[in-house]
């Protein structure tokens, strides 16, 4: 079956530090890959996506590249802000109607 | 309109009560989902509706009963719940296309007493 593995958290960074959250996946076929963010007390928001190998998704300064050879989709941001503090979920979808989520990584950014 | 609206935001119910959660979207999405999320865990899929028909039921207990009256509305009827059913219930919508990604509502925080 499909699975998504995220780096364990929590992750604590100082403002303006570089962020990497690792995500690897196992899937049959050619999945689409997503990063979602969840702020406290809210639902998940789609942050970015990539639908085929070598695609780069980007949004709000965050980036992730679909690497088929390493089955990875690592999330990066060059300079984090306090407002980026949230839980980040990596996910894949290989069939319409069903996505597989990673366990989530909690990011705390300190001023 | 790019939102999924869920009501109520908070709900406390007894184990003998009947209540309903509601979800609405006006983005023209033809797939709608119910997820359950426990604290510090990823969302767990409960039900999927595609073109207003139930397409996936992830072996959810019958005390949870979904309903999709039309393409914009999704309900979750609750009856005889247990305290362990306390969680954040999230509704999401999408197109039935694996490339699309989901739009989630803010959720209903349910407490069963």
PDB file of C-alpha atoms in Angstrom:
ATOM      1  CA  UNK A   1       0.000   0.000   0.000  1.00  0.00           C
ATOM      2  CA  UNK A   2       0.882   3.674  -0.100  1.00  0.00           C
ATOM      3  CA  UNK A   3       2.746   5.359   2.740  1.00  0.00           C
ATOM      4  CA  UNK A   4       4.329   8.703   3.593  1.00  0.00           C
ATOM      5  CA  UNK A   5       7.156   9.154   6.088  1.00  0.00           C
ATOM      6  CA  UNK A   6       8.001  12.573   7.480  1.00  0.00           C
ATOM      7  CA  UNK A   7      10.943  13.576   9.599  1.00  0.00           C
ATOM      8  CA  UNK A   8      10.062  13.462  13.233  1.00  0.00           C
ATOM      9  CA  UNK A   9       9.477  16.685  15.041  1.00  0.00           C
ATOM     10  CA  UNK A  10       9.106  18.914  16.709  1.00  0.00           C
ATOM     11  CA  UNK A  11      11.391  21.301  14.852  1.00  0.00           C
ATOM     12  CA  UNK A  12      12.401  24.556  16.545  1.00  0.00           C
ATOM     13  CA  UNK A  13      14.143  27.295  14.594  1.00  0.00           C
ATOM     14  CA  UNK A  14      15.070  30.919  15.068  1.00  0.00           C
ATOM     15  CA  UNK A  15      13.506  33.531  12.812  1.00  0.00           C
ATOM     16  CA  UNK A  16      15.241  33.827   9.409  1.00  0.00           C
ATOM     17  CA  UNK A  17      16.733  30.316   9.669  1.00  0.00           C
ATOM     18  CA  UNK A  18      16.601  27.856   6.775  1.00  0.00           C
ATOM     19  CA  UNK A  19      13.921  25.183   6.964  1.00  0.00           C
ATOM     20  CA  UNK A  20      13.945  21.645   5.620  1.00  0.00           C
ATOM     21  CA  UNK A  21      11.255  19.093   6.467  1.00  0.00           C
ATOM     22  CA  UNK A  22      11.971  15.710   4.932  1.00  0.00           C
ATOM     23  CA  UNK A  23       9.280  13.604   3.300  1.00  0.00           C
ATOM     24  CA  UNK A  24       9.659  10.252   1.540  1.00  0.00           C
ATOM     25  CA  UNK A  25       6.937   8.102   0.084  1.00  0.00           C
ATOM     26  CA  UNK A  26       6.088   4.627  -1.111  1.00  0.00           C
ATOM     27  CA  UNK A  27       3.437   4.276  -3.774  1.00  0.00           C
ATOM     28  CA  UNK A  28       2.380   2.218  -6.739  1.00  0.00           C
ATOM     29  CA  UNK A  29       2.155   4.052 -10.018  1.00  0.00           C
ATOM     30  CA  UNK A  30       2.815   7.777 -10.309  1.00  0.00           C
ATOM     31  CA  UNK A  31       1.351   9.677  -7.367  1.00  0.00           C
ATOM     32  CA  UNK A  32       0.782  13.386  -6.993  1.00  0.00           C
ATOM     33  CA  UNK A  33       2.462  14.930  -3.955  1.00  0.00           C
ATOM     34  CA  UNK A  34       1.257  17.672  -1.624  1.00  0.00           C
ATOM     35  CA  UNK A  35       2.241  19.704   1.398  1.00  0.00           C
ATOM     36  CA  UNK A  36      -0.515  20.932   3.716  1.00  0.00           C
ATOM     37  CA  UNK A  37      -0.162  23.299   6.671  1.00  0.00           C
ATOM     38  CA  UNK A  38      -2.355  23.376   9.777  1.00  0.00           C
ATOM     39  CA  UNK A  39      -2.337  26.401  12.058  1.00  0.00           C
ATOM     40  CA  UNK A  40      -3.583  25.979  15.644  1.00  0.00           C
ATOM     41  CA  UNK A  41      -7.341  25.568  15.856  1.00  0.00           C
ATOM     42  CA  UNK A  42      -7.809  25.418  12.096  1.00  0.00           C
ATOM     43  CA  UNK A  43      -8.230  22.920   9.283  1.00  0.00           C
ATOM     44  CA  UNK A  44      -5.498  21.979   6.837  1.00  0.00           C
ATOM     45  CA  UNK A  45      -4.568  24.323   3.990  1.00  0.00           C
ATOM     46  CA  UNK A  46      -2.999  23.201   0.743  1.00  0.00           C
ATOM     47  CA  UNK A  47       0.448  24.801   0.668  1.00  0.00           C
ATOM     48  CA  UNK A  48       1.888  23.448  -2.587  1.00  0.00           C
ATOM     49  CA  UNK A  49       1.790  20.453  -4.888  1.00  0.00           C
ATOM     50  CA  UNK A  50       3.652  18.629  -7.668  1.00  0.00           C
ATOM     51  CA  UNK A  51       2.005  16.198 -10.019  1.00  0.00           C
ATOM     52  CA  UNK A  52       4.915  14.593 -11.871  1.00  0.00           C
ATOM     53  CA  UNK A  53       8.594  13.830 -11.492  1.00  0.00           C
ATOM     54  CA  UNK A  54      10.938  16.853 -11.392  1.00  0.00           C
ATOM     55  CA  UNK A  55       8.059  19.288 -10.897  1.00  0.00           C
ATOM     56  CA  UNK A  56       8.696  21.986  -8.309  1.00  0.00           C
ATOM     57  CA  UNK A  57       5.788  23.258  -6.248  1.00  0.00           C
ATOM     58  CA  UNK A  58       6.104  26.667  -4.611  1.00  0.00           C
ATOM     59  CA  UNK A  59       3.988  29.037  -2.552  1.00  0.00           C
ATOM     60  CA  UNK A  60       4.605  31.760   0.073  1.00  0.00           C
ATOM     61  CA  UNK A  61       8.367  31.197  -0.074  1.00  0.00           C
ATOM     62  CA  UNK A  62       8.068  27.431   0.437  1.00  0.00           C
ATOM     63  CA  UNK A  63       9.322  25.004  -2.215  1.00  0.00           C
ATOM     64  CA  UNK A  64       9.397  21.247  -2.768  1.00  0.00           C
ATOM     65  CA  UNK A  65      10.654  19.202  -5.721  1.00  0.00           C
ATOM     66  CA  UNK A  66       9.203  15.842  -6.741  1.00  0.00           C
ATOM     67  CA  UNK A  67      12.187  13.463  -6.845  1.00  0.00           C
ATOM     68  CA  UNK A  68      11.175  10.126  -8.303  1.00  0.00           C
ATOM     69  CA  UNK A  69      14.646   8.596  -8.045  1.00  0.00           C
ATOM     70  CA  UNK A  70      14.757   9.153  -4.272  1.00  0.00           C
ATOM     71  CA  UNK A  71      10.963   9.004  -3.746  1.00  0.00           C
ATOM     72  CA  UNK A  72      11.154  12.274  -1.856  1.00  0.00           C
ATOM     73  CA  UNK A  73       9.326  15.606  -1.641  1.00  0.00           C
ATOM     74  CA  UNK A  74      11.233  17.663   0.948  1.00  0.00           C
ATOM     75  CA  UNK A  75       9.801  21.023   2.003  1.00  0.00           C
ATOM     76  CA  UNK A  76      12.191  24.010   2.141  1.00  0.00           C
ATOM     77  CA  UNK A  77      12.042  27.676   2.970  1.00  0.00           C
ATOM     78  CA  UNK A  78      14.992  30.012   2.936  1.00  0.00           C
ATOM     79  CA  UNK A  79      14.008  32.278   5.836  1.00  0.00           C
ATOM     80  CA  UNK A  80      11.263  31.291   8.262  1.00  0.00           C
ATOM     81  CA  UNK A  81       9.073  33.702  10.195  1.00  0.00           C
ATOM     82  CA  UNK A  82       7.271  33.344  13.511  1.00  0.00           C
ATOM     83  CA  UNK A  83       4.028  33.199  11.526  1.00  0.00           C
ATOM     84  CA  UNK A  84       5.215  29.960   9.867  1.00  0.00           C
ATOM     85  CA  UNK A  85       4.806  28.114  13.169  1.00  0.00           C
ATOM     86  CA  UNK A  86       2.340  25.317  12.413  1.00  0.00           C
ATOM     87  CA  UNK A  87       2.050  21.599  11.704  1.00  0.00           C
ATOM     88  CA  UNK A  88       3.112  20.537   8.212  1.00  0.00           C
ATOM     89  CA  UNK A  89       1.732  17.392   6.556  1.00  0.00           C
ATOM     90  CA  UNK A  90       3.165  15.697   3.488  1.00  0.00           C
ATOM     91  CA  UNK A  91       0.601  13.714   1.467  1.00  0.00           C
ATOM     92  CA  UNK A  92       0.252  11.711  -1.716  1.00  0.00           C
ATOM     93  CA  UNK A  93      -2.652  10.851  -3.949  1.00  0.00           C
ATOM     94  CA  UNK A  94      -2.497   8.000  -6.417  1.00  0.00           C
ATOM     95  CA  UNK A  95      -6.207   7.375  -6.845  1.00  0.00           C
ATOM     96  CA  UNK A  96      -8.931   9.966  -7.159  1.00  0.00           C
ATOM     97  CA  UNK A  97     -10.717  10.228  -3.857  1.00  0.00           C
ATOM     98  CA  UNK A  98      -8.109   8.998  -1.432  1.00  0.00           C
ATOM     99  CA  UNK A  99      -4.979  10.635  -0.082  1.00  0.00           C
ATOM    100  CA  UNK A 100      -2.334   9.260   2.287  1.00  0.00           C
ATOM    101  CA  UNK A 101      -0.943  11.660   4.903  1.00  0.00           C
ATOM    102  CA  UNK A 102       2.298  11.623   6.822  1.00  0.00           C
ATOM    103  CA  UNK A 103       2.238  11.960  10.603  1.00  0.00           C
ATOM    104  CA  UNK A 104       2.916  15.693  10.495  1.00  0.00           C
ATOM    105  CA  UNK A 105       5.866  17.801  11.648  1.00  0.00           C
ATOM    106  CA  UNK A 106       5.391  20.580  14.184  1.00  0.00           C
ATOM    107  CA  UNK A 107       7.438  23.688  13.443  1.00  0.00           C
ATOM    108  CA  UNK A 108       8.015  26.367  16.055  1.00  0.00           C
ATOM    109  CA  UNK A 109       9.828  29.531  15.026  1.00  0.00           C
ATOM    110  CA  UNK A 110      11.195  31.704  17.843  1.00  0.00           C
ATOM    111  CA  UNK A 111      11.797  35.451  17.432  1.00  0.00           C
TER     112      UNK A 111
ATOM    113  CA  UNK B   1     -15.992  31.668  -3.055  1.00  0.00           C
ATOM    114  CA  UNK B   2     -12.982  29.497  -2.210  1.00  0.00           C
ATOM    115  CA  UNK B   3     -14.044  28.236   1.193  1.00  0.00           C
ATOM    116  CA  UNK B   4     -15.457  25.167   2.810  1.00  0.00           C
ATOM    117  CA  UNK B   5     -17.787  26.184   5.655  1.00  0.00           C
ATOM    118  CA  UNK B   6     -18.433  23.841   8.568  1.00  0.00           C
ATOM    119  CA  UNK B   7     -21.016  24.254  11.297  1.00  0.00           C
ATOM    120  CA  UNK B   8     -21.062  24.177  14.221  1.00  0.00           C
ATOM    121  CA  UNK B   9     -17.490  25.033  15.192  1.00  0.00           C
ATOM    122  CA  UNK B  10     -17.853  23.377  18.577  1.00  0.00           C
ATOM    123  CA  UNK B  11     -20.278  20.697  19.746  1.00  0.00           C
ATOM    124  CA  UNK B  12     -20.710  18.969  23.090  1.00  0.00           C
ATOM    125  CA  UNK B  13     -23.088  16.019  23.095  1.00  0.00           C
ATOM    126  CA  UNK B  14     -24.111  13.248  25.407  1.00  0.00           C
ATOM    127  CA  UNK B  15     -23.824   9.612  24.475  1.00  0.00           C
ATOM    128  CA  UNK B  16     -27.579   9.328  23.894  1.00  0.00           C
ATOM    129  CA  UNK B  17     -27.924  12.469  21.771  1.00  0.00           C
ATOM    130  CA  UNK B  18     -28.430  12.781  18.032  1.00  0.00           C
ATOM    131  CA  UNK B  19     -26.691  15.646  16.289  1.00  0.00           C
ATOM    132  CA  UNK B  20     -25.523  16.576  12.797  1.00  0.00           C
ATOM    133  CA  UNK B  21     -22.437  18.241  11.415  1.00  0.00           C
ATOM    134  CA  UNK B  22     -22.824  20.328   8.272  1.00  0.00           C
ATOM    135  CA  UNK B  23     -20.436  21.229   5.484  1.00  0.00           C
ATOM    136  CA  UNK B  24     -20.967  23.499   2.479  1.00  0.00           C
ATOM    137  CA  UNK B  25     -18.856  24.497  -0.521  1.00  0.00           C
ATOM    138  CA  UNK B  26     -19.599  26.603  -3.597  1.00  0.00           C
ATOM    139  CA  UNK B  27     -16.457  25.940  -5.634  1.00  0.00           C
ATOM    140  CA  UNK B  28     -18.136  23.459  -7.983  1.00  0.00           C
ATOM    141  CA  UNK B  29     -16.130  20.596  -6.499  1.00  0.00           C
ATOM    142  CA  UNK B  30     -17.647  17.182  -7.176  1.00  0.00           C
ATOM    143  CA  UNK B  31     -15.899  15.225  -4.434  1.00  0.00           C
ATOM    144  CA  UNK B  32     -16.449  15.774  -0.717  1.00  0.00           C
ATOM    145  CA  UNK B  33     -14.836  14.085   2.272  1.00  0.00           C
ATOM    146  CA  UNK B  34     -15.182  13.582   6.002  1.00  0.00           C
ATOM    147  CA  UNK B  35     -12.036  13.206   8.061  1.00  0.00           C
ATOM    148  CA  UNK B  36     -11.521  12.648  11.774  1.00  0.00           C
ATOM    149  CA  UNK B  37      -8.457  14.139  13.440  1.00  0.00           C
ATOM    150  CA  UNK B  38      -7.217  13.384  16.923  1.00  0.00           C
ATOM    151  CA  UNK B  39      -4.781  15.699  18.683  1.00  0.00           C
ATOM    152  CA  UNK B  40      -1.263  15.640  17.229  1.00  0.00           C
ATOM    153  CA  UNK B  41      -2.263  13.063  14.597  1.00  0.00           C
ATOM    154  CA  UNK B  42      -2.875  13.241  10.839  1.00  0.00           C
ATOM    155  CA  UNK B  43      -6.450  13.295   9.562  1.00  0.00           C
ATOM    156  CA  UNK B  44      -8.063   9.878   9.104  1.00  0.00           C
ATOM    157  CA  UNK B  45     -10.388   9.389   6.175  1.00  0.00           C
ATOM    158  CA  UNK B  46     -13.960   8.392   7.062  1.00  0.00           C
ATOM    159  CA  UNK B  47     -16.110   8.847   3.938  1.00  0.00           C
ATOM    160  CA  UNK B  48     -15.809  10.028   0.343  1.00  0.00           C
ATOM    161  CA  UNK B  49     -18.634  11.227  -1.865  1.00  0.00           C
ATOM    162  CA  UNK B  50     -18.005  11.526  -5.574  1.00  0.00           C
ATOM    163  CA  UNK B  51     -20.725  13.089  -7.745  1.00  0.00           C
ATOM    164  CA  UNK B  52     -23.048  12.906  -4.716  1.00  0.00           C
ATOM    165  CA  UNK B  53     -22.645   9.156  -4.367  1.00  0.00           C
ATOM    166  CA  UNK B  54     -20.851   7.447  -1.502  1.00  0.00           C
ATOM    167  CA  UNK B  55     -17.701   5.981  -3.013  1.00  0.00           C
ATOM    168  CA  UNK B  56     -15.547   5.177   0.022  1.00  0.00           C
ATOM    169  CA  UNK B  57     -16.508   4.162   3.565  1.00  0.00           C
ATOM    170  CA  UNK B  58     -13.414   3.391   5.593  1.00  0.00           C
ATOM    171  CA  UNK B  59     -15.192   0.857   7.807  1.00  0.00           C
ATOM    172  CA  UNK B  60     -16.633   3.604   9.965  1.00  0.00           C
ATOM    173  CA  UNK B  61     -19.022   2.498  12.768  1.00  0.00           C
ATOM    174  CA  UNK B  62     -22.714   2.903  11.942  1.00  0.00           C
ATOM    175  CA  UNK B  63     -23.148   5.518  14.663  1.00  0.00           C
ATOM    176  CA  UNK B  64     -21.702   7.879  12.016  1.00  0.00           C
ATOM    177  CA  UNK B  65     -24.029   8.310   9.042  1.00  0.00           C
ATOM    178  CA  UNK B  66     -23.056  10.545   6.105  1.00  0.00           C
ATOM    179  CA  UNK B  67     -25.436  12.245   3.736  1.00  0.00           C
ATOM    180  CA  UNK B  68     -24.869  14.280   0.588  1.00  0.00           C
ATOM    181  CA  UNK B  69     -28.137  16.086  -0.275  1.00  0.00           C
ATOM    182  CA  UNK B  70     -26.619  17.886  -3.279  1.00  0.00           C
ATOM    183  CA  UNK B  71     -23.276  18.744  -4.824  1.00  0.00           C
ATOM    184  CA  UNK B  72     -22.669  21.629  -2.390  1.00  0.00           C
ATOM    185  CA  UNK B  73     -23.710  20.074   0.917  1.00  0.00           C
ATOM    186  CA  UNK B  74     -22.383  17.269   3.066  1.00  0.00           C
ATOM    187  CA  UNK B  75     -23.761  16.200   6.428  1.00  0.00           C
ATOM    188  CA  UNK B  76     -22.543  13.816   9.089  1.00  0.00           C
ATOM    189  CA  UNK B  77     -25.263  12.474  11.369  1.00  0.00           C
ATOM    190  CA  UNK B  78     -24.139  11.367  14.814  1.00  0.00           C
ATOM    191  CA  UNK B  79     -25.980   8.998  17.146  1.00  0.00           C
ATOM    192  CA  UNK B  80     -24.992   7.133  20.298  1.00  0.00           C
ATOM    193  CA  UNK B  81     -21.379   8.232  20.165  1.00  0.00           C
ATOM    194  CA  UNK B  82     -18.700   7.185  22.607  1.00  0.00           C
ATOM    195  CA  UNK B  83     -16.234   9.441  24.466  1.00  0.00           C
ATOM    196  CA  UNK B  84     -13.435   8.134  22.243  1.00  0.00           C
ATOM    197  CA  UNK B  85     -15.233   9.706  19.271  1.00  0.00           C
ATOM    198  CA  UNK B  86     -14.276  13.116  20.623  1.00  0.00           C
ATOM    199  CA  UNK B  87     -12.087  14.719  17.945  1.00  0.00           C
ATOM    200  CA  UNK B  88     -11.875  17.425  15.307  1.00  0.00           C
ATOM    201  CA  UNK B  89     -14.085  16.509  12.348  1.00  0.00           C
ATOM    202  CA  UNK B  90     -12.900  17.996   9.089  1.00  0.00           C
ATOM    203  CA  UNK B  91     -14.779  18.322   5.840  1.00  0.00           C
ATOM    204  CA  UNK B  92     -12.886  18.724   2.571  1.00  0.00           C
ATOM    205  CA  UNK B  93     -13.777  19.154  -1.066  1.00  0.00           C
ATOM    206  CA  UNK B  94     -11.932  18.634  -4.336  1.00  0.00           C
ATOM    207  CA  UNK B  95     -12.388  17.541  -7.888  1.00  0.00           C
ATOM    208  CA  UNK B  96     -12.277  13.748  -8.311  1.00  0.00           C
ATOM    209  CA  UNK B  97      -8.774  14.027  -9.779  1.00  0.00           C
ATOM    210  CA  UNK B  98      -5.619  12.925  -7.977  1.00  0.00           C
ATOM    211  CA  UNK B  99      -3.775  16.067  -9.104  1.00  0.00           C
ATOM    212  CA  UNK B 100      -6.189  18.502  -7.559  1.00  0.00           C
ATOM    213  CA  UNK B 101      -5.578  18.749  -3.809  1.00  0.00           C
ATOM    214  CA  UNK B 102      -8.150  19.337  -1.107  1.00  0.00           C
ATOM    215  CA  UNK B 103      -9.777  22.439   0.337  1.00  0.00           C
ATOM    216  CA  UNK B 104     -10.497  21.831   4.014  1.00  0.00           C
ATOM    217  CA  UNK B 105     -12.964  23.499   6.318  1.00  0.00           C
ATOM    218  CA  UNK B 106     -11.955  24.713   9.782  1.00  0.00           C
ATOM    219  CA  UNK B 107     -13.582  21.713  11.383  1.00  0.00           C
ATOM    220  CA  UNK B 108     -16.038  20.934  14.146  1.00  0.00           C
ATOM    221  CA  UNK B 109     -14.503  20.272  17.548  1.00  0.00           C
ATOM    222  CA  UNK B 110     -16.684  17.486  18.978  1.00  0.00           C
ATOM    223  CA  UNK B 111     -16.702  16.486  22.634  1.00  0.00           C
ATOM    224  CA  UNK B 112     -18.744  13.454  23.709  1.00  0.00           C
ATOM    225  CA  UNK B 113     -19.583  13.401  27.407  1.00  0.00           C
TER     226      UNK B 113
END
